[in-house]
Amino acid sequence: MADDRARVVVIGGGVAGTSIAYHLTRLGVTDVLLLDRAELTSGSTFHSAGLVGQLRSSVSLTRMMMYGTDLYRNLAGETGVDVSWHEVGSLRLASSEERMQELQRQAGWGRTFGLPLEILSTDDAHDRFPLFEPAGVLGAAFLPTDGYLDPSGLTLALAEGAKQRGAEIRTNTRVTAIEVAGGRVEGVVTEGQGRIEADVVVNAGGMFANQLGRMAGVEVPVVPFGHQYLLTEPIEGVAADLPTIRDPDRLVYFRPEAGGGLVMGGYERNPDPWAVENGPPEDFNGKLLPEDWPRFEALADAASSLVPALGEAGVVRLLNGPEAFTPDGEFILGESDVAGFFVAAGFCAHGIAGAGGIGKVIAEWIAESEPEWDVWKMDVRRFGAHYRSRNYSRDRAYEVYATYYDIHYPGEGRQAGRPLKLPPAYAQLQALDAEFGEKSGWERVNWFRSNEDPEHELRRPRGWAGEHWSTAIVTEHLACRERAALFDESSFAKLEVSGGDALSFLQRICSNDVDRKPGGVVYTQMLNRRGGIESDLTVTRLAKDRFRLVIGTAFGNHDLAWIRKQRRPDERLEVHDVTGAYACYGIWGPVARDVLASLTDADLSNAAFPYLSSRQIDVGIATCLALRVTYVGELGWELYAPAEFGASLWDELMEAGRDYGVVPAGYRAIDSLRVEKGYLAWGSDMTPEEDPFQAGLGFAVAKDKDFLGREALEARREREERTRLACLVLEDPRAMVLGNEPIFADGQVVSRVTSGGIGYTVDRSIAFAYLPADFAEPGARLETEVFGERVGTQVVRRPIWDPTGERIRA
Ligand SMILES: Cc1cc2nc3c(=O)[nH]c(=O)nc-3n(C[C@H](O)[C@H](O)[C@H](O)COP(=O)(O)OP(=O)(O)OC[C@H]3O[C@@H](n4cnc5c(N)ncnc54)[C@H](O)[C@@H]3O)c2cc1C
């Protein structure tokens, strides 16, 4: 390797950077140079508690943790460096009924991931960790393959593995600048060793990742927080093979320490963000923050109430180490808006457990241009411009940290940093007593309390699904099917692609044929090189060389970055995010045409304005782009008006709808309507791992054109072991799935739920899942585990509602 050039420069010699270097070399990318401004492990890594827990709330993150655990088991053998891996298992206690339900739910997920998670009685849990006081504990989950290790040992082993395969590591080499030209990274400048040219630069800077990101013009919204744990003198009964233990109701965790003491840490309610604005000091290596006993006291008391011996044990030290947290509690991974500049940071006190998976994902992303697993939830591109505000990121990260161990009911929204982005008719929505949720910073209506109707109380889903629920959802759903409902969808992400090469560009990246006459609307996916679904959207041709792309609220940043990445340098093309420039209202239902006709002279007949077409029309005094599309399975239009017309357009539509019984409605009704109609959601029902044929979207794949992912798509179709998305109906119409529930056939787990909900018109609890071909045919009988209870389930033909599509083409 030349001194001043490497194919990949990794900045950061913590557990993340070394794992990335290790995995790159495993993939054959050996021209790797890792730089650290001080010694290896001298950031957050050396002071980690070293617990490795695998079960997480998402499939991909759990897979990453499982992969890591497997790696740690074998790493010492491979590299000759001891990582002190102790596969002692982990206990997670429940001290409340709700927590017990959470454990049941997690045990269900665990099964779908192939994790041997067991639910134990309190006595059995006590047998495994006899130091805890069983009074008040209702039970526990036990995962025998969890454990703990030495974080510095792990880092050194990964570094050794990387070096053995050709990577170079230079410590005491500070990066002072990152060079970017024409939107692409070109190298780094170091203190002492000058400029180093690189094709790819990885920011694995831990809590320093924002400072490093800014050198390349990339905001990485990590927020450092002091995280504390206590180390005790030896305690009788503590041996190195005790399992680790977490008591989320008391906010604490423990693990045995080699010398016979306990390590005890936790997530306090009043966490301590540190060095938020400018990042940690330049010389903060091998250092800790001052111990903060007042902040730790509540945790120490709670921990002693669980493990009384702790209260009597001598304290060796209280360690306060800073660590990078993120505004949504997820890792930050992937290629940034600057081509070739990758980020791997923000591990929220799980970087040791995550390191193996992090290294694998980033190395694949670099070497193979896409990771094997769907890591969208961790993708650096998920953050919108509002995360550039350090105050916003800090407030969000604070809430995430302070509520880390809380039970988070589905549908429960975060509260910090709200309201931020307001739709044009916000005041009107408020006046209608809207219950707002939040997505990508936007306030969005979940339902209108003004639509509540006690008669629908009987349809409240059982258990957790009934927590953030309202009878108004049923009112709104039924109104849409029977008359019409008006939805504010202004938060939809809207992109405009224009220029002489706009058409050929979109034809290349969309799997459907978007070459329609101006006014044509096309439902399509964009696929990755593996044929997986990277985006799900509609493309409207506004003019010969101008297109409007409409995408789900949460995915706009991802799609924008994806689209920009596919662009070739010589293409005459502009891509703009115009999300905030337009209000959007959906009016759908059997009377939608009549309502709209009362406000416009435009011909709305089926012949003049067919399904999947668009026109610029006047609606009342506002002018709008009207799209005849639907995500609820009813006749209707989406109306896009310049944002400044949005409030008055809403008023006019509400006023005109009054005589027809139109009801304002929210996103929870959309969700139950779309499930009934068999419409899928990107991110759950389709992800970068599944292809359109598997998802039943073959109708949206163009037959006679080439496009990105086509070759892989064809090859995938040949594979015998392919699963297919199936629509399932549960026998109990009030047993609502929330996602990830295991599905059993003949007593064996065969799949997990991707999404679902209750269809209030058909009065069925509906779920989607990818099933092996043997079980995917309508009529197949299965079982779904909902909070520990098996519910009879049948595969049915999709969609359940309006299977011939008559209503949408009415
Ligand atoms: C108290 C505490 C307990 C924890 N317990 C656990 C646990 O039990 N389990 C678990 O999984 N995780 C735990 N964690 C989290 C875990 O330690 C971190 O997520 C992980 O160590 C982060 O690793 P990293 O490589 O991203 O960052 P770091 O280890 O901080 O590495 C970043 C490196 O970047 C280098 N760098 C920065 N700027 C530059 C520059 N300009 N030029 C060159 N180099 C630069 C730094 O010197 C540093 O070495 C804990 C964290 C803390 C603080």
CSV table of N, CA and C in Angstrom, one decimal, residues 370 381 505 508-509 526-529 534 560-569 571 573 708:
chain,number,residue,atom,x,y,z
A,370,GLU,N,-24.4,-2.9,-2.0
A,370,GLU,CA,-25.6,-2.9,-1.2
A,370,GLU,C,-25.4,-4.0,-0.1
A,381,ARG,N,-29.4,8.0,5.4
A,381,ARG,CA,-30.3,8.8,4.6
A,381,ARG,C,-31.7,9.0,5.1
A,505,PHE,N,-33.7,8.3,-17.7
A,505,PHE,CA,-33.2,8.0,-16.3
A,505,PHE,C,-34.3,7.2,-15.5
A,508,ARG,N,-34.7,3.8,-16.6
A,508,ARG,CA,-33.6,2.9,-16.1
A,508,ARG,C,-33.8,2.4,-14.7
A,509,ILE,N,-34.4,3.3,-13.8
A,509,ILE,CA,-34.4,3.0,-12.4
A,509,ILE,C,-35.7,2.5,-11.9
A,526,MET,N,-38.7,0.8,-7.5
A,526,MET,CA,-37.4,0.9,-8.0
A,526,MET,C,-36.6,-0.3,-7.3
A,527,LEU,N,-35.8,-1.0,-8.0
A,527,LEU,CA,-35.2,-2.2,-7.5
A,527,LEU,C,-33.7,-1.9,-7.3
A,528,ASN,N,-33.1,-2.7,-6.4
A,528,ASN,CA,-31.6,-2.6,-6.2
A,528,ASN,C,-31.0,-3.7,-7.1
A,529,ARG,N,-29.7,-3.8,-7.1
A,529,ARG,CA,-29.0,-4.7,-8.0
A,529,ARG,C,-29.4,-6.1,-7.7
A,534,GLU,N,-36.4,-1.3,-3.5
A,534,GLU,CA,-35.8,-0.3,-2.8
A,534,GLU,C,-36.7,0.9,-2.6
A,560,LEU,N,-34.8,10.0,-2.2
A,560,LEU,CA,-34.1,11.1,-2.9
A,560,LEU,C,-32.6,10.7,-3.0
A,561,ALA,N,-32.1,10.2,-1.9
A,561,ALA,CA,-30.7,9.8,-2.0
A,561,ALA,C,-30.4,8.6,-2.9
A,562,TRP,N,-31.4,7.7,-2.9
A,562,TRP,CA,-31.2,6.5,-3.8
A,562,TRP,C,-31.3,7.0,-5.3
A,563,ILE,N,-32.2,7.9,-5.6
A,563,ILE,CA,-32.3,8.3,-7.0
A,563,ILE,C,-31.1,9.1,-7.4
A,564,ARG,N,-30.6,10.0,-6.5
A,564,ARG,CA,-29.5,10.8,-6.8
A,564,ARG,C,-28.2,9.9,-7.1
A,565,LYS,N,-28.2,8.8,-6.3
A,565,LYS,CA,-27.0,7.9,-6.4
A,565,LYS,C,-27.0,7.2,-7.8
A,566,GLN,N,-28.2,7.0,-8.3
A,566,GLN,CA,-28.3,6.2,-9.6
A,566,GLN,C,-27.9,7.1,-10.8
A,567,ARG,N,-27.9,8.4,-10.6
A,567,ARG,CA,-27.7,9.3,-11.7
A,567,ARG,C,-26.3,9.2,-12.2
A,568,ARG,N,-26.1,9.3,-13.5
A,568,ARG,CA,-24.8,9.3,-14.1
A,568,ARG,C,-24.4,10.7,-14.4
A,569,PRO,N,-23.1,10.9,-14.3
A,569,PRO,CA,-22.6,12.3,-14.3
A,569,PRO,C,-23.0,13.1,-15.6
A,571,GLU,N,-25.8,12.8,-17.3
A,571,GLU,CA,-27.2,12.9,-17.5
A,571,GLU,C,-27.7,14.3,-17.3
A,573,LEU,N,-30.3,16.4,-16.0
A,573,LEU,CA,-31.3,15.9,-15.0
A,573,LEU,C,-31.3,16.8,-13.8
A,708,LEU,N,-32.7,-1.3,-13.8
A,708,LEU,CA,-31.9,-1.7,-12.8
A,708,LEU,C,-32.5,-2.9,-12.0
